[in-house]
Structure formats: structure tokens, C-alpha cells
mmCIF file of C-alpha atoms in Angstrom:
data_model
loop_
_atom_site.group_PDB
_atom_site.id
_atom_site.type_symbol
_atom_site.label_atom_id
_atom_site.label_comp_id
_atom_site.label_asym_id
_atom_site.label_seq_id
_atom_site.Cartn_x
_atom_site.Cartn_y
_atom_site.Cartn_z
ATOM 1 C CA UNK R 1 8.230 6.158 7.910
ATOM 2 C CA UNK R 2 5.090 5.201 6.149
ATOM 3 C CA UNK R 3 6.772 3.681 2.396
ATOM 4 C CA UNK R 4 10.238 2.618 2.093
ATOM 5 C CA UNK R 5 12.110 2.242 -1.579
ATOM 6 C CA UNK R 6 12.949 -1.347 -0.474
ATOM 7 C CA UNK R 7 9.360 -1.944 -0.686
ATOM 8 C CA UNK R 8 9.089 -1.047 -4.505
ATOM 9 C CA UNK R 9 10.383 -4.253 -5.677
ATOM 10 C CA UNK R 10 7.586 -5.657 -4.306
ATOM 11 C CA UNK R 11 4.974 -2.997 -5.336
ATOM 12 C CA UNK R 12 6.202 -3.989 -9.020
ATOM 13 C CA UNK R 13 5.667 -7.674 -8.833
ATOM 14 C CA UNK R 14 2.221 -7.655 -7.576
ATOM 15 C CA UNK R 15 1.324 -5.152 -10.496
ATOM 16 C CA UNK R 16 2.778 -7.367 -12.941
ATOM 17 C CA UNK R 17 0.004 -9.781 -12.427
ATOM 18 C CA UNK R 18 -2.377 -7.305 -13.590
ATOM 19 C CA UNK R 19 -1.313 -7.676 -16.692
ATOM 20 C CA UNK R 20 -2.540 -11.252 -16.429
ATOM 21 C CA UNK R 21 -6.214 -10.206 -16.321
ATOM 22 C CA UNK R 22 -5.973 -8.329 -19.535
ATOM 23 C CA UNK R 23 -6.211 -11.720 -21.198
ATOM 24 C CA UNK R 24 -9.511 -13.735 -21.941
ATOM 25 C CA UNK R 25 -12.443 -12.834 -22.977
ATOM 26 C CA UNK R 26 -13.571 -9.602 -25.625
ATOM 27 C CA UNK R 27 -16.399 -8.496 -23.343
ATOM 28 C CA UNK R 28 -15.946 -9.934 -19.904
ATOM 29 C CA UNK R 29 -19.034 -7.721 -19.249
ATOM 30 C CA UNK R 30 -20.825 -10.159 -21.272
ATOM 31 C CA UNK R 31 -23.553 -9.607 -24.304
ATOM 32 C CA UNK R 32 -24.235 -5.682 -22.811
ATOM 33 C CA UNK R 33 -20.641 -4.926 -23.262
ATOM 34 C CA UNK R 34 -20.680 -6.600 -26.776
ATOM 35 C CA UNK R 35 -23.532 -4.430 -28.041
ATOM 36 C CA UNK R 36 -22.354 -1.604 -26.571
ATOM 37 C CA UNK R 37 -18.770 -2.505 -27.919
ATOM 38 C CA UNK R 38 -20.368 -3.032 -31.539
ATOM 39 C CA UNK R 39 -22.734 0.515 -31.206
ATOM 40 C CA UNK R 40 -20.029 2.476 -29.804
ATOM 41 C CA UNK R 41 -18.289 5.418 -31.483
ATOM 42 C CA UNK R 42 -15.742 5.537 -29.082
ATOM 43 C CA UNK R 43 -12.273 5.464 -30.523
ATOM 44 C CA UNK R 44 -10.937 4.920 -27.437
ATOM 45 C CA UNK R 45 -8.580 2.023 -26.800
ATOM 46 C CA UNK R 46 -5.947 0.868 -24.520
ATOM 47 C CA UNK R 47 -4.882 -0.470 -21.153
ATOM 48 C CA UNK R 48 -4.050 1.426 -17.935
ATOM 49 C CA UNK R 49 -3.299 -0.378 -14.680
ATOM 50 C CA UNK R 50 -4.083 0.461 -11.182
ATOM 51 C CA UNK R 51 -3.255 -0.696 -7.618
ATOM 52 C CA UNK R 52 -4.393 0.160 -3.998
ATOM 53 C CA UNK R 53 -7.572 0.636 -1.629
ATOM 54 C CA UNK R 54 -9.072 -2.424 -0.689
ATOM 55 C CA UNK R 55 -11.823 0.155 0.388
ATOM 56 C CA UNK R 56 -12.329 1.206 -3.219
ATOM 57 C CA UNK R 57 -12.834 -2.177 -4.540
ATOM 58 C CA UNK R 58 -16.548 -2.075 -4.933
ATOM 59 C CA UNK R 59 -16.775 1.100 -6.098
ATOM 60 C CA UNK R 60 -13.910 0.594 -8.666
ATOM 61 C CA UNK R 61 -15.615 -2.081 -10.170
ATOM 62 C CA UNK R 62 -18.666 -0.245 -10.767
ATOM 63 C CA UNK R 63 -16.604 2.481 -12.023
ATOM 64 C CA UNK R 64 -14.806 -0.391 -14.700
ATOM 65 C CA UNK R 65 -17.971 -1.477 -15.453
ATOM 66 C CA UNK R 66 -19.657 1.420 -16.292
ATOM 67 C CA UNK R 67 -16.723 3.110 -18.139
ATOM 68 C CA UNK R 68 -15.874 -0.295 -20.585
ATOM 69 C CA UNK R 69 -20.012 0.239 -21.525
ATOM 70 C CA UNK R 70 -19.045 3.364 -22.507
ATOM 71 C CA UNK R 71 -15.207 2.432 -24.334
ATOM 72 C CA UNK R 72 -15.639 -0.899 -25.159
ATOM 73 C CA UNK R 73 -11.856 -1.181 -25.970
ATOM 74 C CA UNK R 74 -10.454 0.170 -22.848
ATOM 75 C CA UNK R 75 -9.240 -1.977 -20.842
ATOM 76 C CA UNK R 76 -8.758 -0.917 -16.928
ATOM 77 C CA UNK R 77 -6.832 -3.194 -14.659
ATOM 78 C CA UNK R 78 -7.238 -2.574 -10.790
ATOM 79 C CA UNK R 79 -5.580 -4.733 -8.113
ATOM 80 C CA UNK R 80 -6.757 -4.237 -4.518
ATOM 81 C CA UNK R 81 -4.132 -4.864 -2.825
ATOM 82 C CA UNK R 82 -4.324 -1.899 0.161
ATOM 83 C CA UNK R 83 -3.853 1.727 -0.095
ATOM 84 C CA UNK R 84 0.202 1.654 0.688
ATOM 85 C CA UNK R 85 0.908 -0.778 -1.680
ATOM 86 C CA UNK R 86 -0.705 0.961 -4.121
ATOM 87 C CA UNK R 87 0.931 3.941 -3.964
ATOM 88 C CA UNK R 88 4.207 1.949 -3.683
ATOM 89 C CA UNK R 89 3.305 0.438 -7.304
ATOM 90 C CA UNK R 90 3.091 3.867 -8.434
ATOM 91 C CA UNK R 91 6.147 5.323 -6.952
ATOM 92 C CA UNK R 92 7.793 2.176 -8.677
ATOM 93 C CA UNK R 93 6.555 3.516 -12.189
ATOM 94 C CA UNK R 94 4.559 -0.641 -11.924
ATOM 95 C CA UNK R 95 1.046 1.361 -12.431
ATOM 96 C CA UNK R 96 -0.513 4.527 -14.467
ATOM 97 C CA UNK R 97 -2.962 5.336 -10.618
ATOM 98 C CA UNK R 98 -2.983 4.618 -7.216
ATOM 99 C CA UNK R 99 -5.988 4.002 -4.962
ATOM 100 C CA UNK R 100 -5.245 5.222 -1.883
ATOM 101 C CA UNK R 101 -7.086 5.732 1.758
ATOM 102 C CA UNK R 102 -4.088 8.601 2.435
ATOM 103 C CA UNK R 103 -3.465 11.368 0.420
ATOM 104 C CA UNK R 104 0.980 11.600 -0.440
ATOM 105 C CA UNK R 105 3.042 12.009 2.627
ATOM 106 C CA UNK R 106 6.278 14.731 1.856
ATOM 107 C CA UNK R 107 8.526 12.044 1.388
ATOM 108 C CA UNK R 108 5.841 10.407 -1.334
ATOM 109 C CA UNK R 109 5.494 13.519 -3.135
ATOM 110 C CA UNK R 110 9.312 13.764 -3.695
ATOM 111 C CA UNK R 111 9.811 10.407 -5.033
ATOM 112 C CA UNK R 112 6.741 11.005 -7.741
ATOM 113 C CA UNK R 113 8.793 13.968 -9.226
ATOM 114 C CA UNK R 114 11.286 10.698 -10.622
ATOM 115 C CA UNK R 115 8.729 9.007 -11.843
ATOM 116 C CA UNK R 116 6.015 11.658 -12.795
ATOM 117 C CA UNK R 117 8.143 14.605 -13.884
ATOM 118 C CA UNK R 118 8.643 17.870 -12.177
ATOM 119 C CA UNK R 119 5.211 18.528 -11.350
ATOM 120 C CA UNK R 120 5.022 15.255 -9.414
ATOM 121 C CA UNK R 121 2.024 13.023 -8.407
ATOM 122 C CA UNK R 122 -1.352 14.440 -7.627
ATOM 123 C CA UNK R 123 -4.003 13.427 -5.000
ATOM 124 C CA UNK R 124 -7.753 13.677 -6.245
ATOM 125 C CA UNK R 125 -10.744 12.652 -4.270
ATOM 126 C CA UNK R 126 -13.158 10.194 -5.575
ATOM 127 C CA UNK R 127 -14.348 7.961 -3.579
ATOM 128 C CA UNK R 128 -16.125 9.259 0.248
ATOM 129 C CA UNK R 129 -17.233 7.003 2.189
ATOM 130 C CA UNK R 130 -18.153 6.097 6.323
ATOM 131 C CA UNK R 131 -15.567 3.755 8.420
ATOM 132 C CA UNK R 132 -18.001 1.593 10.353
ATOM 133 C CA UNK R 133 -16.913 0.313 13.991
ATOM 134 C CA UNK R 134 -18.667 -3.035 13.800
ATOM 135 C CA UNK R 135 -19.340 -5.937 16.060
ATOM 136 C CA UNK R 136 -20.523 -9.344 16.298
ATOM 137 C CA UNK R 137 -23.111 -9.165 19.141
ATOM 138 C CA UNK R 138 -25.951 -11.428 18.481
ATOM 139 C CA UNK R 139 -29.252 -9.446 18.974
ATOM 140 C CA UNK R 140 -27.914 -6.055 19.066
ATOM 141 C CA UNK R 141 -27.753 -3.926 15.862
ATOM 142 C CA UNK R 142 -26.401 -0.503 17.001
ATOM 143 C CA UNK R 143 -24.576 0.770 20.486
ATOM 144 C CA UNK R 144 -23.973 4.262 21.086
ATOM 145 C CA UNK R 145 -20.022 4.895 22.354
ATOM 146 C CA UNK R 146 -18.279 8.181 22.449
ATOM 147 C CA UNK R 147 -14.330 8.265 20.541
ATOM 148 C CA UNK R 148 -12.690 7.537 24.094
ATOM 149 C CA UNK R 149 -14.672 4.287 24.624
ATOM 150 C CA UNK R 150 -13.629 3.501 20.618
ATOM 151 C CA UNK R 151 -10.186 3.930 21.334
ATOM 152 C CA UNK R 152 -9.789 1.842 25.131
ATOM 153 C CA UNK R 153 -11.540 -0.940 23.622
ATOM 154 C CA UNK R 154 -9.035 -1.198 20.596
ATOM 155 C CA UNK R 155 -6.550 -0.552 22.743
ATOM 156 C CA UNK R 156 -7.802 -3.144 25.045
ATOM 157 C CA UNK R 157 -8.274 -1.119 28.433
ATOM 158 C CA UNK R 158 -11.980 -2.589 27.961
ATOM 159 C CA UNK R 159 -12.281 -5.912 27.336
ATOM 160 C CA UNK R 160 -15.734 -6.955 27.846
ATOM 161 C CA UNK R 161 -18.840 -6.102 26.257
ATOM 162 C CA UNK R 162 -20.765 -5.171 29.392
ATOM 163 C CA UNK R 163 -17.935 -2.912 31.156
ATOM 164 C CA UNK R 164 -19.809 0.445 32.346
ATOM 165 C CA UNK R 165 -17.730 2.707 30.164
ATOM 166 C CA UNK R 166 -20.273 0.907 27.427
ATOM 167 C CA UNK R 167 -23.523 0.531 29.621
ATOM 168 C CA UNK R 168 -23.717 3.909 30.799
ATOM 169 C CA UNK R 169 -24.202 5.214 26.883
ATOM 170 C CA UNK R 170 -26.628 2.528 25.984
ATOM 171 C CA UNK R 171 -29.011 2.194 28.979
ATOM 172 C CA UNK R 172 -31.579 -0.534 28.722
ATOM 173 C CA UNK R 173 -29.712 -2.875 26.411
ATOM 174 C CA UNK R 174 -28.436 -6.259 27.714
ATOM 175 C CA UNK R 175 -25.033 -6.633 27.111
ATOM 176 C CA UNK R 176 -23.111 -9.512 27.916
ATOM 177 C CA UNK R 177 -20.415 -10.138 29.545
ATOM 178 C CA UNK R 178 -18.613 -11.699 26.347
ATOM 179 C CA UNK R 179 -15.006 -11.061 25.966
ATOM 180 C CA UNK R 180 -14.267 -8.036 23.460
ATOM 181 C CA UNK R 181 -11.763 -9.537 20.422
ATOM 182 C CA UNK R 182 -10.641 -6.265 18.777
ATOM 183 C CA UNK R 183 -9.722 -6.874 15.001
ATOM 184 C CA UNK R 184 -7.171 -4.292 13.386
ATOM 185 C CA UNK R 185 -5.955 -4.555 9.673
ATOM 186 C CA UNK R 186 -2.463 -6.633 9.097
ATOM 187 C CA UNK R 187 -1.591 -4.576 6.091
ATOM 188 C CA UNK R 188 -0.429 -1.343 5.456
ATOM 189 C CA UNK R 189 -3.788 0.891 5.348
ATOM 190 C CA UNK R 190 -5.302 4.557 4.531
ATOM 191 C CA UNK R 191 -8.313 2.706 6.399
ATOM 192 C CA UNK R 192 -6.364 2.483 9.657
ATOM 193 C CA UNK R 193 -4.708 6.008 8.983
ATOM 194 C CA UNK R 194 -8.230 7.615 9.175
ATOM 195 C CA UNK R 195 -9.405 5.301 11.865
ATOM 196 C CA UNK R 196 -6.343 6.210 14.344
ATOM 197 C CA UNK R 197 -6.385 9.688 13.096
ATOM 198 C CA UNK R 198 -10.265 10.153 13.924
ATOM 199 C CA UNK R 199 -9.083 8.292 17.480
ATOM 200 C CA UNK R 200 -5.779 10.872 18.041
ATOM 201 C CA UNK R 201 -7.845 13.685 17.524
ATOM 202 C CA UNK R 202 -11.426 12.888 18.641
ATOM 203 C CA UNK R 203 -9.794 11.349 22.150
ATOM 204 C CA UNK R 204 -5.958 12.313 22.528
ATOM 205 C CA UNK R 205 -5.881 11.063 26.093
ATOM 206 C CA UNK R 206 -7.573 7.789 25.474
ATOM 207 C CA UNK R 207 -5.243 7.281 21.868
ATOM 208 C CA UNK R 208 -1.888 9.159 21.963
ATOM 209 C CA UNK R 209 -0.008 7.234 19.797
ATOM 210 C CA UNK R 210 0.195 9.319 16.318
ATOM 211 C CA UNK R 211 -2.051 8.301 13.289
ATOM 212 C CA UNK R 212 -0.468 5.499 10.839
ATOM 213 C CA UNK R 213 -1.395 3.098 7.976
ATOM 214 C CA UNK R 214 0.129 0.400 10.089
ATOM 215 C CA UNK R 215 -1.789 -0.869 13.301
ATOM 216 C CA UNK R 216 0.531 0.241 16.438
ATOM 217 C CA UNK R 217 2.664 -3.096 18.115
ATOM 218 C CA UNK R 218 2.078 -4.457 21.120
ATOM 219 C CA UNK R 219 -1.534 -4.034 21.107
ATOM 220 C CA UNK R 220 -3.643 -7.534 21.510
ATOM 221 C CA UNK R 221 -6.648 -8.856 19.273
ATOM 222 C CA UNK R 222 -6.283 -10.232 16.125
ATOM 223 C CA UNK R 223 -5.372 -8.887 12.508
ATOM 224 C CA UNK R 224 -6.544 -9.776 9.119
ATOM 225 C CA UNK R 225 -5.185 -8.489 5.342
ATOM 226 C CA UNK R 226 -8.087 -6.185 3.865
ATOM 227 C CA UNK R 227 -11.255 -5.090 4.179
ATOM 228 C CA UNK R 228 -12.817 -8.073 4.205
ATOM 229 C CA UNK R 229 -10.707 -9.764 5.933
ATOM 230 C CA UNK R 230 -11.673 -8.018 8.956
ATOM 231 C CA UNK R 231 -14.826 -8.012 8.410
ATOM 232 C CA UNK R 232 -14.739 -12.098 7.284
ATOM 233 C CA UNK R 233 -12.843 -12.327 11.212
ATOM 234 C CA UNK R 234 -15.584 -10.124 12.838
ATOM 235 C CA UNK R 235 -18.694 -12.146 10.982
ATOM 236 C CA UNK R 236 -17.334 -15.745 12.461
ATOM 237 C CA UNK R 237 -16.094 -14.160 15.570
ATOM 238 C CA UNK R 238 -18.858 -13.433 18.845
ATOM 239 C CA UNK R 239 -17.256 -10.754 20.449
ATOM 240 C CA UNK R 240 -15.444 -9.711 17.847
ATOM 241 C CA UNK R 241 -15.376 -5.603 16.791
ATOM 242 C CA UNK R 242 -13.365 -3.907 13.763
ATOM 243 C CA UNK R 243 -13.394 -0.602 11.745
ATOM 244 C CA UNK R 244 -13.878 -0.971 7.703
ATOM 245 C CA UNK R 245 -15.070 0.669 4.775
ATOM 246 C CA UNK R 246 -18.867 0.505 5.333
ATOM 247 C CA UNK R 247 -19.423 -1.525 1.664
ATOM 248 C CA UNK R 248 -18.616 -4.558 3.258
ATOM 249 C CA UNK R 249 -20.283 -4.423 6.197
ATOM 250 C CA UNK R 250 -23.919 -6.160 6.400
ATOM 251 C CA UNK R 251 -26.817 -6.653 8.364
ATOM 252 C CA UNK R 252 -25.494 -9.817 9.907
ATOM 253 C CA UNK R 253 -22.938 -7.164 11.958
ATOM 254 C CA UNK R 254 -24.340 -4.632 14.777
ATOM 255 C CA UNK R 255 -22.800 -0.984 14.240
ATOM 256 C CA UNK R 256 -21.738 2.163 16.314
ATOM 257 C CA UNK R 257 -23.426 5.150 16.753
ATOM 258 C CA UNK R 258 -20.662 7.674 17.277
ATOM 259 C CA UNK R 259 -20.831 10.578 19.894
ATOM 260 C CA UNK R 260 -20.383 13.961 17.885
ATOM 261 C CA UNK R 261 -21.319 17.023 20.028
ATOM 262 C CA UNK R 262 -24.488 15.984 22.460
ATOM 263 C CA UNK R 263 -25.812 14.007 19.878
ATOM 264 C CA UNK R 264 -24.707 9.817 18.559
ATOM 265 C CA UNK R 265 -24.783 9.496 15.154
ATOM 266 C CA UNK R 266 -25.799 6.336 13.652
ATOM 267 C CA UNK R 267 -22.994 5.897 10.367
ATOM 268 C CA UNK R 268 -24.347 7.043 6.691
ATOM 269 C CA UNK R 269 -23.320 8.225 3.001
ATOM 270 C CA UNK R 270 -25.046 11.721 4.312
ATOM 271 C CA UNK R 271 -23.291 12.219 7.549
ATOM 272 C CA UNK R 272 -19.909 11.364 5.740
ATOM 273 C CA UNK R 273 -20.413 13.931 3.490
ATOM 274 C CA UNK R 274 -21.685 16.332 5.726
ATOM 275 C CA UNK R 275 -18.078 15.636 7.832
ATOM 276 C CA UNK R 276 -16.270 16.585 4.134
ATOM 277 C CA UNK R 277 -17.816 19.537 3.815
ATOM 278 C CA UNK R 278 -16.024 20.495 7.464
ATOM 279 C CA UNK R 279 -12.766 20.167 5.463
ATOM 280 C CA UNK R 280 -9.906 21.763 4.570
ATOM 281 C CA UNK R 281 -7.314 21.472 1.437
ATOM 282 C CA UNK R 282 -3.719 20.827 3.318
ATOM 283 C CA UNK R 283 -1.555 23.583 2.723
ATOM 284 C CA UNK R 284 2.071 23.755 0.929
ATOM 285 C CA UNK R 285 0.621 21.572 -1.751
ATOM 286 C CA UNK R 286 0.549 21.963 -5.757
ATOM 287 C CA UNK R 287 -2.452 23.993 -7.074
ATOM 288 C CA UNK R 288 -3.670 20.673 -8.860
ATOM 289 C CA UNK R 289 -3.177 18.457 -5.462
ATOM 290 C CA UNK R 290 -6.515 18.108 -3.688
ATOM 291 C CA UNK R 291 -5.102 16.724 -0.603
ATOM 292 C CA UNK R 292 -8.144 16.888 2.130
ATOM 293 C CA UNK R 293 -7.171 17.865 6.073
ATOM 294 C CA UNK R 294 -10.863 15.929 7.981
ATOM 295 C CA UNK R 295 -11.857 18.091 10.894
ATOM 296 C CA UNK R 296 -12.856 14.779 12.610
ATOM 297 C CA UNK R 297 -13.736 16.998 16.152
ATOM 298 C CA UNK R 298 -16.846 18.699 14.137
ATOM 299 C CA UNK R 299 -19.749 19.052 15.782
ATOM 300 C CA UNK R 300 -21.596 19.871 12.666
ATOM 301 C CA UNK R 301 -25.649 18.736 13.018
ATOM 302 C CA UNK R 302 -25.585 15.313 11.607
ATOM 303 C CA UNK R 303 -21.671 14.987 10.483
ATOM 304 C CA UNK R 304 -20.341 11.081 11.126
ATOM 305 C CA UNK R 305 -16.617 12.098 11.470
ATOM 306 C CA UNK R 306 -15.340 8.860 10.929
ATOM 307 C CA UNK R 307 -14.741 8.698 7.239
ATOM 308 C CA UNK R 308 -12.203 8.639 4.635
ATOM 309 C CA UNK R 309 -11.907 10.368 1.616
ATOM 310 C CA UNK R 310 -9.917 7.621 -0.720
ATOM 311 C CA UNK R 311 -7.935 9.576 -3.337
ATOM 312 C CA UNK R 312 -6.868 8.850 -6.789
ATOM 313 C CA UNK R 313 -3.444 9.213 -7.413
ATOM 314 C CA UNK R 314 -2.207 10.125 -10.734
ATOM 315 C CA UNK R 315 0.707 11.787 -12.281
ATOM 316 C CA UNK R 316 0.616 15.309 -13.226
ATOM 317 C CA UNK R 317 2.191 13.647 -16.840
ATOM 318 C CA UNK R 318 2.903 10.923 -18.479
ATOM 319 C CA UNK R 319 5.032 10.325 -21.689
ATOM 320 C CA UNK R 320 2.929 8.766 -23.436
ATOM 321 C CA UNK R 321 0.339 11.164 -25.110
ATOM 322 C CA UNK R 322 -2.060 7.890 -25.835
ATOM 323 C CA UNK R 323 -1.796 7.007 -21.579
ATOM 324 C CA UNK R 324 -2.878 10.829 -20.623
ATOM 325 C CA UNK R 325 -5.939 10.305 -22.945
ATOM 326 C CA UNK R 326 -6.655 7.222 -21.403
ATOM 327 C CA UNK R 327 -5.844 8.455 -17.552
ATOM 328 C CA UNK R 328 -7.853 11.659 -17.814
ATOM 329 C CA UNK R 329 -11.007 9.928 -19.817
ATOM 330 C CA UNK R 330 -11.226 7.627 -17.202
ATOM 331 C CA UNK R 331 -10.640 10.102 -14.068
ATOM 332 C CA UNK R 332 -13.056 12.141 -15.458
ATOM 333 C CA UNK R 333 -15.971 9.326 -16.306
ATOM 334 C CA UNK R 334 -15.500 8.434 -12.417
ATOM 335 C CA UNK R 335 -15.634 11.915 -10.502
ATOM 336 C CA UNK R 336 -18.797 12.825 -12.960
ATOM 337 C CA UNK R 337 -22.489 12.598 -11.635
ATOM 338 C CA UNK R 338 -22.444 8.946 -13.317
ATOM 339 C CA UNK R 339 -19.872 7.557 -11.940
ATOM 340 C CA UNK R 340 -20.194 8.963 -8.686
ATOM 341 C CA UNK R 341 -24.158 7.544 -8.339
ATOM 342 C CA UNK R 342 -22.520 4.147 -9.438
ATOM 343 C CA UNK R 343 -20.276 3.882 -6.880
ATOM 344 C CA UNK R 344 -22.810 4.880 -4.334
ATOM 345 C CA UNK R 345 -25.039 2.182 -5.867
ATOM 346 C CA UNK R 346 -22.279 -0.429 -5.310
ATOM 347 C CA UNK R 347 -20.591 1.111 -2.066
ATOM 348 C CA UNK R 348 -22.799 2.903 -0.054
ATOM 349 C CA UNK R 349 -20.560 6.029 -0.877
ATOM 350 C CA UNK R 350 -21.698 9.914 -0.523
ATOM 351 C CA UNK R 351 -21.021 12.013 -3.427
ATOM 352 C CA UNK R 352 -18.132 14.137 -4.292
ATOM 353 C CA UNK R 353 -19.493 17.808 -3.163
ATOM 354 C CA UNK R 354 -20.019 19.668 -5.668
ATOM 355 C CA UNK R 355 -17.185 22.337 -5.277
ATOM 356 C CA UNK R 356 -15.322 19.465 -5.032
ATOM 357 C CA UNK R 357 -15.870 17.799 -7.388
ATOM 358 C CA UNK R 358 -15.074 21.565 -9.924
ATOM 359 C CA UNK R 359 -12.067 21.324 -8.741
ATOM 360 C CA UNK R 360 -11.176 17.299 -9.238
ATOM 361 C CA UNK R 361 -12.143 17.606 -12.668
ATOM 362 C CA UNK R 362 -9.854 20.993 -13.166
ATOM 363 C CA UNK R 363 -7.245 18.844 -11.455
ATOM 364 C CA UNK R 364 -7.796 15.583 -13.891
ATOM 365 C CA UNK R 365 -7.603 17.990 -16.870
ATOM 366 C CA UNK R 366 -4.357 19.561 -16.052
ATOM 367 C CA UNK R 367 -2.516 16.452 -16.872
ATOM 368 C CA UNK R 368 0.008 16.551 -19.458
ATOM 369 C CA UNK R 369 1.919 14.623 -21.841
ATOM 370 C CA UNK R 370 5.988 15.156 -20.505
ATOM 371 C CA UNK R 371 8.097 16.828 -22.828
#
């Protein structure tokens, strides 16, 4: 069971210390932010609070930055503290949205209707982006490897860089015989959710164990809390190899071209999207929930299956008419064409299709003020 209420105790501290970066400065954007703040005829004002995808961090502060240029006196508070503990915080009532790598399980979407009213929480996409398998091979930038190879080596049924399952899909590169550290994420994660998810599907035999946002037990290699983190164990690691959100990974790191069809596909913003397009809204949900099922055995030209769509959560209504103006201003500002080219700016993210993108905004609209 993915979020337990004994966990919302928690989830409600670490929001609390959002509150703590509300204080300092007028324009912590500095002098563009003060002559915007002084030209601006936006009446807009306020605080909302959110928590969640470590993933989403770059992109979110684009998406702050850009949006307090535009409302000077809006102030919006994110903590990236991991996709379950986000949507802990706003199951706890701690936060007004959730960042989150995972759309609502049932049991999720049954505890929102206490704190979000009767039409419960609702999952909108906004943020797309490619989960890179990278490794810390120095010389090599890119190796081909099929999902089965993926999934033995984090399993750790191949444990060294130059076992055959890997040199007979990249013929004519030297690998060595260095020892193969897999790094998986310590916290609860949407990251990991897609990752094993693309692995269950894409190579059942090689990964049966079901998808989760926490990294299976008993499994070697090392851990690390975040994005980074994994990333920071990879980059001083030789050896090493990890999944992530591709914003964090740079050219110091080789990464994997992933067999889809005949064809290995080397990891981009346009291949992500093209695997979205594959997809399918999960059924039994509210009209306004945009909950995404990934079709991550496509063998669409050019599709990089292994992505995650990171969702916005936020409740269908608030009670607080001044929070739903707030909420929906900002949900909108970061599914439009602005704030989506920001985040791609800062994140390396594709674009919200446009289809799906009508129906995000329809989605953000909907919400209400609670009787």
C-alpha cells in the first residue's frame, strides 16, 4: 500500500516549513520582479503552498518565476520533497497542490473526498518529461540496451559492464570489465513507479515484481533521497548507473539508447512526447481527472517509452473563494504555451500535446469554491 494515514503527520510538518520561505525579501526575483511588481495591474495576491516531485523542481521554479513576473504579489511556495510525500501533504489538508510522478491510486482518491469535498482531488498533467538510464563510464556517452538488459542489471543478474548481454547490442565499443553499482531512489517516488512500470511491462520475465514508488527489498546497489541524489551518487561513482528525470542529468554522465521495436532510441523531449501521444486516460475516473495509462510497449517511429508524465494535483474545491482564484490562475499560467516553453527551457521537458493540454485547462477551470 503505496500512502498510509500514519504518514500524514509527517507530510504536515515538512509543509509547515514552507511557510518559512514566505518571509524575506519583496522581490526575491530581484530588480525585474520589482519593476514588474511596480508596472503590474495585477490584483492578484496571496500565498498557496505546494509539495512533491523532486522531478518537477526545475521546471517549478521556472514556472514561480515566470508567474511572480506576471503577479508580483503572489507568493507560491513549493517544497520538493518526492512525489509521495507530496501527495501525503495534500491528503493531510498541509498544502493547496501536489507534485506528483503518479497520478491518485483508489485508496488516494477516497481520502481527497475529506479533504477536497465530494468531488475529490484531481490529477492534471503538466510537466512530460524522459527518465534517463545513466552511467558513469568514462569515455562512453551512449550504449544501446534493450528493457530486459535494463531490468537484470538493476536487478543485479549483470554485474559488470562488459557482460555479453551488453556487448552484443553495442558492437565495437570497449567496455570494461568495471563492476556495475546500480543506484535506485531511497524515497518514496512517481520516478521509480514509471521506471519499474516501463521495466514490468517492457520485460515481464526479466522484472516481475509489480510497479511501485518504493524500490523493491532485497535488491543490492546503493540508494540515494531525490533526483539528484542519484544522480550526485552516479557522477562520483565509476561504474555507477541510475534512472532520473533527464533535467539533472549532464554531459559528464553517458546515457541509454533504449530498444523500442527494431530500432534504439537515444532519450529526448520529442520521443517523450511522441510516447504520450500513445496514451490513454485510465478509466473509472472523474470527467475532470486526467489520469494518463503510458503504453510503454509502443513501437511508435521515434517514441522513448521511458517517461513520466508528473501531474498536478489539486482539489476539485476549496473553501476559500480567494485560494481557487489563486490555484486556478496559477494552474492555468503553467499548462499555457508560456509556461510550458519555460519549463522546457529549464528542464528539458516536451510540451503538453495540444489536446491535452484543452482538456487540462477545462479541468483547472472546473474548480470550485465548496459550499
Amino acid at each position: 500500500m503505496r500512502s498510509s494515514r500514519s504518514l500524514r503527520a509527517l507530510a504536515v510538518a515538512a509543509a509547515a516549513a514552507l511557510a518559512l520561505s514566505a518571509c524575506g525579501s519583496d522581490y526575491p526575483l530581484g530588480e525585474e520582479q520589482r519593476k514588474a511588481a511596480e508596472n503590474s495591474t495585477s490584483k492578484l495576491e496571496g500565498i498557496i503552498s505546494g509539495s512533491g516531485s523532486t522531478a518537477q523542481g526545475p521546471a517549478m521554479d521556472a514556472w514561480i518565476g515566470g508567474f511572480r513576473v506576471l503577479h508580483p504579489k503572489v507568493q507560491v511556495q513549493y517544497s520538493p520533497d518526492g512525489s509521495g510525500a507530496g501527495r501525503n501533504a495534500l491528503l493531510a489538508g498541509a498544502v493547496q497542490f501536489a507534485g506528483s510522478d503518479a497520478y491518485l491510486q483508489d485508496e488516494e482518491l477516497a481520502e481527497a473526498r475529506e479533504v477536497c469535498g465530494p468531488g475529490g482531488a484531481l490529477d492534471i498533467p503538466a510537466y512530460i518529461s524522459p527518465i534517463a538510464v545513466a552511467f558513469n563510464l568514462p569515455g562512453i556517452d551512449t550504449l544501446n540496451l534493450d528493457a530486459a538488459t535494463v531490468a537484470k542489471i538493476f536487478r543485479g543478474e549483470i554485474d559488470a559492464w562488459n557482460d555479453p548481454a551488453i556487448a552484443g547490442q553495442n558492437p565495437g565499443v570497449q567496455l570494461p570489465d568495471t563492476r556495475i553499482t546500480p543506484v535506485s531512489r531511497a524515497d518514496d517516488s512517481g520516478t521509480t513507479e514509471n521506471f519499474t512500470e516501463y521495466l514490468h511491462e517492457a520485460a515481464p520475465e526479466a522484472w516481475p515484481t509489480d510497479p511501485s514508488g518504493s524500490w523493491p527489498g532485497g535488491l543490492g546497489g546503493e540508494n540515494a533521497q531525490g533526483s539528484a541524489g542519484v544522480i550526485s551518487t552516479v557522477t562520483r561513482t565509476e561504474g555507477a548507473v541510475a534512472y532520473s528525470d533527464d533535467s539533472v542529468v549532464d554531459e559528464s554522465l553517458g546515457t541509454v539508447n533504449l530498444k523500442v521495436g527494431d530500432e534504439y532510441v537515444p532519450i529526448s523531449a520529442e520521443g517523450a512526447a511522441i510516447a504520450v501521444e500513445q496514451s490513454t486516460r485510465v478509466p473509472g475516473r472523474g470527467e475532470h481527472d486526467i489520469a494518463l495509462h503510458l503504453d510503454r510497449t509502443t513501437t511508435a517511429p521515434g517514441a522513448y517509452p521511458l517517461v513520466l508524465v508528473s501531474y498536478q494535483i489539486f482539489c476539485s474545491g476549496y473553501e476559500d473563494a480567494d485560494t481557487v482564484e489563486l490555484v486556478k490562475t496559477f494552474g492555468q499560467y503553467v499548462i499555457s504555451d508560456e509556461g510550458q516553453e519555460a519549463s522546457a527551457d529549464a528542464a528539458k521537458s516536451a510540451p503538453i500535446p495540444p489536446t491535452l493540454a484543452a482538456d487540462a485547462r477545462a479541468a483547472i477551470e472546473s474548480i470550485t469554491t465548496l459550499p
